[in-house]
Amino acid sequence: SEEKAMINHPFLTHALGAAKVARAASIEAAANAIAEAHANGKHWDWVYSHENEKQAEKILYGNTSTGKKRKRGRVSDADLKARPKIVGHEFVIQSLILGRLVDDEA
């Protein structure tokens, strides 16, 4: 099962270069960890979810669809860049293939 395969993900993530890895029992717990880190002037780069990544993004950030117009000032580009990227199993597999954590912006 995918859940059994995920057991090694924290170790693999460290091996691929992540400086800090933490486990959250739910997306809500991850949201709390992100908020706490933000309040302390720190940030997370990625949140791994074994659920659907779009669903996890909605839970963490609400509806951030870029396909519809939104009111100005609601979510700035800086806020979007500061948000951790939601990743899944495919991200870990691609990172293993490349031998480093995949970063779309690099």
Coordinates of N, CA and C in Angstrom, one line a residue:
S1 N 0.8 -1.2 0.0 CA 0.0 0.0 0.0 C 0.9 1.3 0.0
E2 N 0.3 2.4 -0.4 CA 1.0 3.6 -0.5 C 1.4 4.1 0.9
E3 N 0.6 3.8 1.9 CA 0.9 4.2 3.3 C 2.2 3.5 3.8
K4 N 2.4 2.3 3.5 CA 3.6 1.5 3.8 C 4.8 2.1 3.1
A5 N 4.6 2.5 1.8 CA 5.7 3.0 1.0 C 6.1 4.4 1.6
M6 N 5.2 5.1 2.2 CA 5.5 6.4 2.8 C 6.4 6.4 4.0
I7 N 6.4 5.2 4.7 CA 7.2 5.1 5.9 C 8.6 5.6 5.8
N8 N 9.2 5.4 4.6 CA 10.6 5.7 4.4 C 10.8 7.2 3.8
H9 N 9.7 7.8 3.5 CA 9.8 9.2 2.9 C 10.5 10.2 3.7
P10 N 10.4 10.3 5.1 CA 11.2 11.2 5.8 C 12.7 10.9 5.7
F11 N 13.1 9.7 5.8 CA 14.5 9.3 5.6 C 15.0 9.7 4.2
L12 N 14.2 9.3 3.2 CA 14.6 9.6 1.8 C 14.7 11.1 1.6
T13 N 13.7 11.9 2.2 CA 13.7 13.3 2.0 C 15.0 13.9 2.6
H14 N 15.4 13.5 3.8 CA 16.7 13.9 4.4 C 17.8 13.6 3.5
A15 N 17.9 12.3 3.0 CA 18.9 11.9 2.1 C 19.1 12.7 0.8
L16 N 17.9 13.2 0.4 CA 17.9 14.0 -0.9 C 18.3 15.5 -0.6
G17 N 18.5 15.9 0.6 CA 18.9 17.2 0.9 C 18.0 18.1 1.7
A18 N 16.9 17.6 2.2 CA 16.1 18.5 3.1 C 16.8 18.7 4.4
A19 N 16.8 20.0 4.8 CA 17.4 20.3 6.1 C 16.6 19.9 7.3
K20 N 15.2 20.0 7.1 CA 14.3 19.7 8.3 C 13.1 19.0 7.7
V21 N 12.7 17.9 8.4 CA 11.6 17.1 8.0 C 10.8 16.9 9.3
A22 N 9.5 17.1 9.2 CA 8.6 16.8 10.3 C 7.4 16.0 9.8
R23 N 6.7 15.3 10.7 CA 5.5 14.5 10.3 C 4.3 15.1 11.0
A24 N 3.2 15.2 10.3 CA 2.0 15.7 10.8 C 0.9 14.6 10.6
A25 N 0.0 14.4 11.6 CA -1.0 13.4 11.5 C -2.1 13.7 10.5
S26 N -2.2 15.0 10.2 CA -3.3 15.4 9.3 C -2.9 16.7 8.6
I27 N -3.7 17.0 7.5 CA -3.4 18.3 6.9 C -3.7 19.5 7.8
E28 N -4.7 19.3 8.7 CA -4.9 20.4 9.7 C -3.8 20.5 10.6
A29 N -3.1 19.4 11.1 CA -1.9 19.5 11.9 C -0.8 20.2 11.2
A30 N -0.7 19.9 9.9 CA 0.4 20.5 9.0 C 0.1 22.0 9.0
A31 N -1.2 22.4 8.8 CA -1.5 23.8 8.8 C -1.1 24.5 10.1
N32 N -1.3 23.9 11.2 CA -0.9 24.4 12.5 C 0.6 24.6 12.6
A33 N 1.3 23.6 12.1 CA 2.8 23.6 12.1 C 3.3 24.8 11.2
I34 N 2.7 25.0 10.1 CA 3.0 26.0 9.1 C 2.8 27.4 9.8
A35 N 1.6 27.5 10.4 CA 1.3 28.8 11.1 C 2.2 29.1 12.2
E36 N 2.6 28.1 13.0 CA 3.5 28.3 14.1 C 4.9 28.7 13.6
A37 N 5.4 28.0 12.6 CA 6.7 28.4 12.0 C 6.6 29.8 11.5
H38 N 5.6 30.2 10.8 CA 5.4 31.5 10.2 C 5.5 32.6 11.4
A39 N 4.8 32.3 12.5 CA 4.8 33.2 13.6 C 6.1 33.4 14.2
N40 N 7.0 32.3 14.1 CA 8.4 32.4 14.6 C 9.4 32.9 13.5
G41 N 8.9 33.4 12.4 CA 9.8 33.9 11.4 C 10.4 32.8 10.5
K42 N 9.9 31.6 10.5 CA 10.5 30.5 9.8 C 9.4 30.0 8.7
H43 N 9.9 29.2 7.9 CA 8.9 28.7 6.9 C 9.2 27.2 6.5
W44 N 8.3 26.6 5.9 CA 8.4 25.3 5.3 C 8.4 25.4 3.8
D45 N 9.2 24.6 3.1 CA 9.3 24.7 1.7 C 8.2 23.8 1.1
W46 N 8.0 22.6 1.6 CA 7.1 21.6 1.1 C 6.2 21.0 2.2
V47 N 5.0 20.6 1.8 CA 4.2 19.7 2.6 C 3.9 18.5 1.7
Y48 N 4.2 17.3 2.2 CA 3.9 16.1 1.5 C 2.6 15.6 2.0
S49 N 1.7 15.2 1.0 CA 0.4 14.7 1.4 C 0.2 13.4 0.6
H50 N -0.2 12.4 1.3 CA -0.6 11.2 0.6 C -2.0 11.3 0.0
E51 N -2.7 12.3 0.4 CA -4.0 12.6 -0.2 C -3.8 13.3 -1.5
N52 N -4.9 13.7 -2.2 CA -4.9 14.5 -3.4 C -4.3 15.8 -3.1
E53 N -3.3 16.2 -3.8 CA -2.5 17.5 -3.5 C -3.5 18.7 -3.6
K54 N -4.4 18.7 -4.6 CA -5.3 19.9 -4.8 C -6.2 20.0 -3.6
Q55 N -6.7 18.8 -3.1 CA -7.5 18.8 -1.9 C -6.8 19.3 -0.7
A56 N -5.5 18.9 -0.5 CA -4.7 19.3 0.6 C -4.5 20.8 0.5
E57 N -4.3 21.3 -0.7 CA -4.1 22.8 -0.9 C -5.3 23.6 -0.5
K58 N -6.5 23.1 -0.9 CA -7.7 23.7 -0.5 C -7.9 23.8 1.0
I59 N -7.5 22.7 1.7 CA -7.6 22.7 3.1 C -6.7 23.6 3.8
L60 N -5.4 23.7 3.2 CA -4.4 24.6 3.8 C -4.6 26.0 3.5
Y61 N -5.0 26.3 2.3 CA -5.0 27.7 1.8 C -6.4 28.2 1.3
G62 N -7.4 27.4 1.3 CA -8.7 27.8 0.8 C -8.6 27.7 -0.7
N63 N -9.6 28.2 -1.4 CA -9.6 28.2 -2.8 C -8.7 29.2 -3.4
T64 N -7.6 28.8 -4.0 CA -6.6 29.7 -4.6 C -6.5 29.6 -6.1
S65 N -7.6 29.1 -6.7 CA -7.6 28.9 -8.2 C -7.2 30.2 -8.9
T66 N -6.3 30.0 -9.8 CA -5.8 31.2 -10.6 C -6.7 31.4 -11.9
G67 N -7.6 30.5 -12.1 CA -8.4 30.6 -13.3 C -9.5 31.6 -13.2
K68 N -9.9 32.1 -12.0 CA -10.9 33.1 -11.8 C -10.3 34.4 -11.3
K69 N -10.9 35.5 -11.7 CA -10.5 36.8 -11.2 C -10.8 36.9 -9.7
R70 N -9.9 37.5 -9.0 CA -10.2 37.7 -7.6 C -9.9 39.2 -7.2
K71 N -10.5 39.6 -6.1 CA -10.3 41.0 -5.7 C -8.9 41.3 -5.4
R72 N -8.4 42.5 -5.7 CA -7.1 42.9 -5.5 C -6.8 42.9 -4.0
G73 N -5.5 42.6 -3.6 CA -5.1 42.6 -2.2 C -5.5 41.4 -1.4
R74 N -6.2 40.5 -2.0 CA -6.6 39.3 -1.3 C -5.4 38.4 -1.0
V75 N -4.7 38.0 -2.0 CA -3.5 37.1 -1.8 C -2.4 37.7 -2.7
S76 N -1.4 38.2 -2.1 CA -0.3 38.8 -2.9 C 0.6 37.7 -3.4
D77 N 1.4 38.1 -4.4 CA 2.4 37.2 -5.0 C 3.4 36.8 -3.9
A78 N 3.8 37.7 -3.1 CA 4.7 37.3 -2.0 C 4.1 36.3 -1.0
D79 N 2.8 36.4 -0.8 CA 2.2 35.4 0.1 C 2.1 34.1 -0.6
L80 N 1.9 34.1 -1.9 CA 1.8 32.8 -2.6 C 3.2 32.1 -2.6
K81 N 4.3 32.9 -2.8 CA 5.6 32.4 -2.8 C 6.1 31.9 -1.4
A82 N 5.5 32.5 -0.4 CA 5.9 32.1 1.0 C 5.2 30.8 1.4
R83 N 4.2 30.4 0.7 CA 3.4 29.2 1.0 C 4.2 27.9 0.7
P84 N 4.2 26.9 1.5 CA 4.9 25.7 1.1 C 4.2 25.0 -0.1
K85 N 5.0 24.4 -0.9 CA 4.5 23.7 -2.1 C 3.9 22.4 -1.6
I86 N 2.7 22.0 -2.1 CA 2.1 20.7 -1.7 C 2.6 19.7 -2.7
V87 N 3.2 18.6 -2.2 CA 3.7 17.6 -3.0 C 3.2 16.2 -2.6
G88 N 3.3 15.3 -3.5 CA 2.8 13.9 -3.2 C 3.8 12.9 -3.5
H89 N 3.4 11.6 -3.6 CA 4.2 10.5 -3.9 C 5.0 10.7 -5.2
E90 N 4.4 11.2 -6.2 CA 5.1 11.4 -7.5 C 6.3 12.3 -7.3
F91 N 6.2 13.3 -6.5 CA 7.3 14.2 -6.2 C 8.5 13.5 -5.6
V92 N 8.2 12.6 -4.7 CA 9.3 11.8 -4.0 C 9.9 10.9 -5.1
I93 N 9.1 10.2 -5.9 CA 9.7 9.3 -6.9 C 10.5 10.1 -7.9
Q94 N 10.1 11.2 -8.4 CA 10.8 12.0 -9.3 C 12.1 12.5 -8.7
S95 N 12.1 12.9 -7.4 CA 13.3 13.3 -6.7 C 14.3 12.2 -6.6
L96 N 13.8 11.0 -6.3 CA 14.7 9.8 -6.3 C 15.4 9.6 -7.6
I97 N 14.6 9.7 -8.7 CA 15.1 9.5 -10.0 C 16.2 10.5 -10.3
L98 N 16.0 11.7 -9.9 CA 17.0 12.8 -10.2 C 18.1 12.9 -9.2
G99 N 17.9 12.2 -8.1 CA 18.9 12.2 -7.0 C 19.0 13.5 -6.2
R100 N 18.0 14.3 -6.3 CA 17.9 15.5 -5.5 C 16.4 15.9 -5.4
L101 N 16.1 16.8 -4.5 CA 14.7 17.3 -4.4 C 14.3 18.1 -5.6
V102 N 13.2 17.8 -6.2 CA 12.8 18.5 -7.4 C 12.3 19.9 -7.0
D103 N 12.8 20.9 -7.7 CA 12.3 22.2 -7.5 C 11.9 22.8 -8.9
D104 N 10.6 23.0 -9.1 CA 10.2 23.5 -10.4 C 10.8 24.8 -10.8
E105 N 11.2 25.7 -9.8 CA 11.6 27.0 -10.1 C 13.1 27.0 -10.4
A106 N 13.8 25.9 -10.2 CA 15.3 26.0 -10.4 C 15.6 25.7 -11.9

